CSV table of N, CA and C in Angstrom, one decimal:
chain,number,residue,atom,x,y,z
A,132,MET,N,-3.7,20.3,-17.8
A,132,MET,CA,-2.4,19.7,-17.7
A,132,MET,C,-2.4,18.8,-16.4
A,133,PRO,N,-2.0,17.6,-16.5
A,133,PRO,CA,-2.0,16.7,-15.2
A,133,PRO,C,-1.0,17.3,-14.2
A,134,VAL,N,-1.3,17.1,-13.0
A,134,VAL,CA,-0.5,17.6,-11.9
A,134,VAL,C,0.5,16.5,-11.5
A,135,SER,N,1.7,16.9,-11.1
A,135,SER,CA,2.8,16.0,-10.8
A,135,SER,C,2.3,15.1,-9.6
A,136,PRO,N,2.7,13.8,-9.6
A,136,PRO,CA,2.3,12.9,-8.5
A,136,PRO,C,3.2,13.1,-7.3
A,137,CYS,N,4.2,14.0,-7.4
A,137,CYS,CA,5.2,14.1,-6.3
A,137,CYS,C,4.4,14.6,-5.0
A,138,ILE,N,4.7,14.0,-3.9
A,138,ILE,CA,4.1,14.3,-2.6
A,138,ILE,C,5.2,14.9,-1.6
A,139,GLY,N,6.4,15.1,-2.1
A,139,GLY,CA,7.4,15.7,-1.3
A,139,GLY,C,8.2,14.7,-0.4
A,140,ILE,N,8.0,13.4,-0.6
A,140,ILE,CA,8.7,12.4,0.1
A,140,ILE,C,9.6,11.8,-0.9
A,141,CYS,N,10.8,12.4,-1.1
A,141,CYS,CA,11.7,12.0,-2.2
A,141,CYS,C,12.8,11.1,-1.7
A,142,MET,N,12.6,9.8,-1.8
A,142,MET,CA,13.6,8.9,-1.3
A,142,MET,C,13.5,7.6,-2.1
A,143,LEU,N,14.6,7.2,-2.8
A,143,LEU,CA,14.5,6.0,-3.6
A,143,LEU,C,14.6,4.8,-2.8
A,144,ASP,N,13.8,3.8,-3.2
A,144,ASP,CA,13.9,2.5,-2.6
A,144,ASP,C,15.0,1.7,-3.4
A,145,PRO,N,16.0,1.3,-2.7
A,145,PRO,CA,17.1,0.6,-3.4
A,145,PRO,C,16.7,-0.7,-4.1
A,146,ALA,N,15.7,-1.4,-3.6
A,146,ALA,CA,15.2,-2.6,-4.2
A,146,ALA,C,14.5,-2.4,-5.5
A,147,THR,N,13.6,-1.5,-5.5
A,147,THR,CA,12.7,-1.2,-6.7
A,147,THR,C,13.2,-0.1,-7.6
A,148,ARG,N,14.1,0.8,-7.0
A,148,ARG,CA,14.6,1.9,-7.7
A,148,ARG,C,13.4,2.9,-8.0
A,149,GLU,N,12.4,2.9,-7.2
A,149,GLU,CA,11.3,3.8,-7.3
A,149,GLU,C,11.3,4.7,-6.1
A,150,CYS,N,10.8,5.9,-6.3
A,150,CYS,CA,10.6,6.9,-5.2
A,150,CYS,C,9.6,6.3,-4.2
A,151,ARG,N,9.9,6.4,-3.0
A,151,ARG,CA,8.9,5.9,-2.0
A,151,ARG,C,7.7,6.8,-1.8
A,152,GLY,N,7.8,8.0,-2.3
A,152,GLY,CA,6.7,9.0,-2.2
A,152,GLY,C,5.7,8.9,-3.3
A,153,CYS,N,6.3,9.0,-4.5
A,153,CYS,CA,5.4,9.0,-5.7
A,153,CYS,C,5.4,7.7,-6.5
A,154,HIS,N,6.3,6.9,-6.2
A,154,HIS,CA,6.5,5.5,-6.9
A,154,HIS,C,6.9,5.6,-8.3
A,155,ARG,N,7.5,6.8,-8.7
A,155,ARG,CA,8.1,6.9,-10.1
A,155,ARG,C,9.5,6.5,-10.0
A,156,THR,N,10.0,6.0,-11.2
A,156,THR,CA,11.4,5.7,-11.3
A,156,THR,C,12.1,7.0,-11.6
A,157,THR,N,13.5,7.0,-11.5
A,157,THR,CA,14.2,8.2,-11.7
A,157,THR,C,14.0,8.7,-13.2
A,158,ALA,N,13.9,7.8,-14.1
A,158,ALA,CA,13.7,8.1,-15.5
A,158,ALA,C,12.3,8.8,-15.7
A,159,GLU,N,11.3,8.3,-15.0
A,159,GLU,CA,9.9,8.9,-15.0
A,159,GLU,C,9.9,10.3,-14.4
A,160,ILE,N,10.7,10.4,-13.3
A,160,ILE,CA,10.7,11.7,-12.7
A,160,ILE,C,11.4,12.7,-13.6
A,161,ALA,N,12.5,12.3,-14.2
A,161,ALA,CA,13.3,13.3,-15.1
A,161,ALA,C,12.4,13.6,-16.3
A,162,ALA,N,11.6,12.7,-16.8
A,162,ALA,CA,10.9,12.9,-18.1
A,162,ALA,C,9.6,13.7,-17.8
A,163,TRP,N,9.2,13.8,-16.6
A,163,TRP,CA,7.9,14.5,-16.3
A,163,TRP,C,7.8,15.9,-16.9
A,164,TYR,N,8.8,16.7,-16.7
A,164,TYR,CA,8.7,18.1,-17.1
A,164,TYR,C,8.7,18.4,-18.6
A,165,ARG,N,9.2,17.4,-19.4
A,165,ARG,CA,9.2,17.6,-20.8
A,165,ARG,C,8.1,16.8,-21.5
A,166,ALA,N,7.4,16.0,-20.7
A,166,ALA,CA,6.3,15.1,-21.3
A,166,ALA,C,5.1,16.0,-21.7
A,167,SER,N,4.4,15.5,-22.7
A,167,SER,CA,3.2,16.1,-23.1
A,167,SER,C,2.1,15.7,-22.1
A,168,ALA,N,0.9,16.4,-22.2
A,168,ALA,CA,-0.2,16.1,-21.3
A,168,ALA,C,-0.6,14.6,-21.5
A,169,ALA,N,-0.6,14.1,-22.7
A,169,ALA,CA,-1.0,12.7,-22.9
A,169,ALA,C,0.0,11.8,-22.3
A,170,GLU,N,1.3,12.1,-22.4
A,170,GLU,CA,2.3,11.2,-21.8
A,170,GLU,C,2.2,11.2,-20.3
A,171,LYS,N,1.9,12.4,-19.7
A,171,LYS,CA,1.7,12.5,-18.2
A,171,LYS,C,0.5,11.7,-17.8
A,172,ARG,N,-0.6,11.7,-18.5
A,172,ARG,CA,-1.8,10.9,-18.2
A,172,ARG,C,-1.5,9.4,-18.3
A,173,GLU,N,-0.7,9.0,-19.3
A,173,GLU,CA,-0.3,7.6,-19.4
A,173,GLU,C,0.6,7.2,-18.2
A,174,LEU,N,1.5,8.1,-17.8
A,174,LEU,CA,2.4,7.8,-16.6
A,174,LEU,C,1.5,7.6,-15.4
A,175,LEU,N,0.5,8.5,-15.2
A,175,LEU,CA,-0.3,8.5,-14.0
A,175,LEU,C,-1.1,7.2,-14.0
A,176,ALA,N,-1.6,6.7,-15.2
A,176,ALA,CA,-2.3,5.4,-15.3
A,176,ALA,C,-1.4,4.3,-14.9
A,177,ARG,N,-0.1,4.3,-15.4
A,177,ARG,CA,0.9,3.3,-15.1
A,177,ARG,C,1.1,3.2,-13.6
A,178,LEU,N,1.2,4.4,-13.0
A,178,LEU,CA,1.4,4.5,-11.5
A,178,LEU,C,0.3,3.9,-10.8
A,179,GLU,N,-0.9,4.1,-11.2
A,179,GLU,CA,-2.1,3.5,-10.6
A,179,GLU,C,-2.0,2.0,-10.7
A,180,ARG,N,-1.7,1.5,-11.8
A,180,ARG,CA,-1.5,0.0,-12.0
A,180,ARG,C,-0.4,-0.5,-11.1
A,181,ARG,N,0.7,0.2,-11.0
A,181,ARG,CA,1.8,-0.2,-10.2
A,181,ARG,C,1.4,-0.3,-8.8
A,182,LEU,N,0.7,0.7,-8.3
A,182,LEU,CA,0.3,0.8,-6.9
A,182,LEU,C,-0.7,-0.3,-6.6
A,183,SER,N,-1.6,-0.6,-7.5
A,183,SER,CA,-2.6,-1.6,-7.3
A,183,SER,C,-1.9,-3.0,-7.2
A,184,THR,N,-0.9,-3.2,-8.1
A,184,THR,CA,-0.2,-4.5,-8.0
A,184,THR,C,0.6,-4.6,-6.7
A,185,ALA,N,1.2,-3.5,-6.2
A,185,ALA,CA,1.9,-3.5,-5.0
A,185,ALA,C,1.0,-3.8,-3.8
A,186,ARG,N,-0.2,-3.2,-3.8
A,186,ARG,CA,-1.1,-3.4,-2.7
A,186,ARG,C,-1.6,-4.8,-2.7
A,187,GLU,N,-1.9,-5.4,-3.9
A,187,GLU,CA,-2.3,-6.8,-4.0
A,187,GLU,C,-1.2,-7.7,-3.4
A,188,SER,N,0.1,-7.4,-3.7
A,188,SER,CA,1.2,-8.2,-3.2
A,188,SER,C,1.3,-8.2,-1.7
A,189,ASP,N,1.0,-7.0,-1.1
A,189,ASP,CA,1.1,-6.8,0.3
A,189,ASP,C,0.0,-7.5,1.0
A,190,THR,N,-1.2,-7.6,0.4
A,190,THR,CA,-2.3,-8.2,1.1
A,190,THR,C,-2.3,-9.7,0.9
A,191,SER,N,-1.5,-10.2,0.0
A,191,SER,CA,-1.5,-11.7,-0.2
A,191,SER,C,-0.4,-12.4,0.7
A,192,ARG,N,0.3,-11.6,1.4
A,192,ARG,CA,1.3,-12.2,2.3
A,192,ARG,C,0.7,-12.7,3.6
């Protein structure tokens, strides 16, 4: 079973509506505990893509 991406820094960014710690939306956070293992793996993959995109945006400034 995939492990939660929560790192204990639970603060929503008002601009993105994502947690500043794990980068999940409130809907993704709420859905985590009832999600299947496959759904959790898909969410983790989406988070990786989201973080990669955010890093690319930061370095292009």
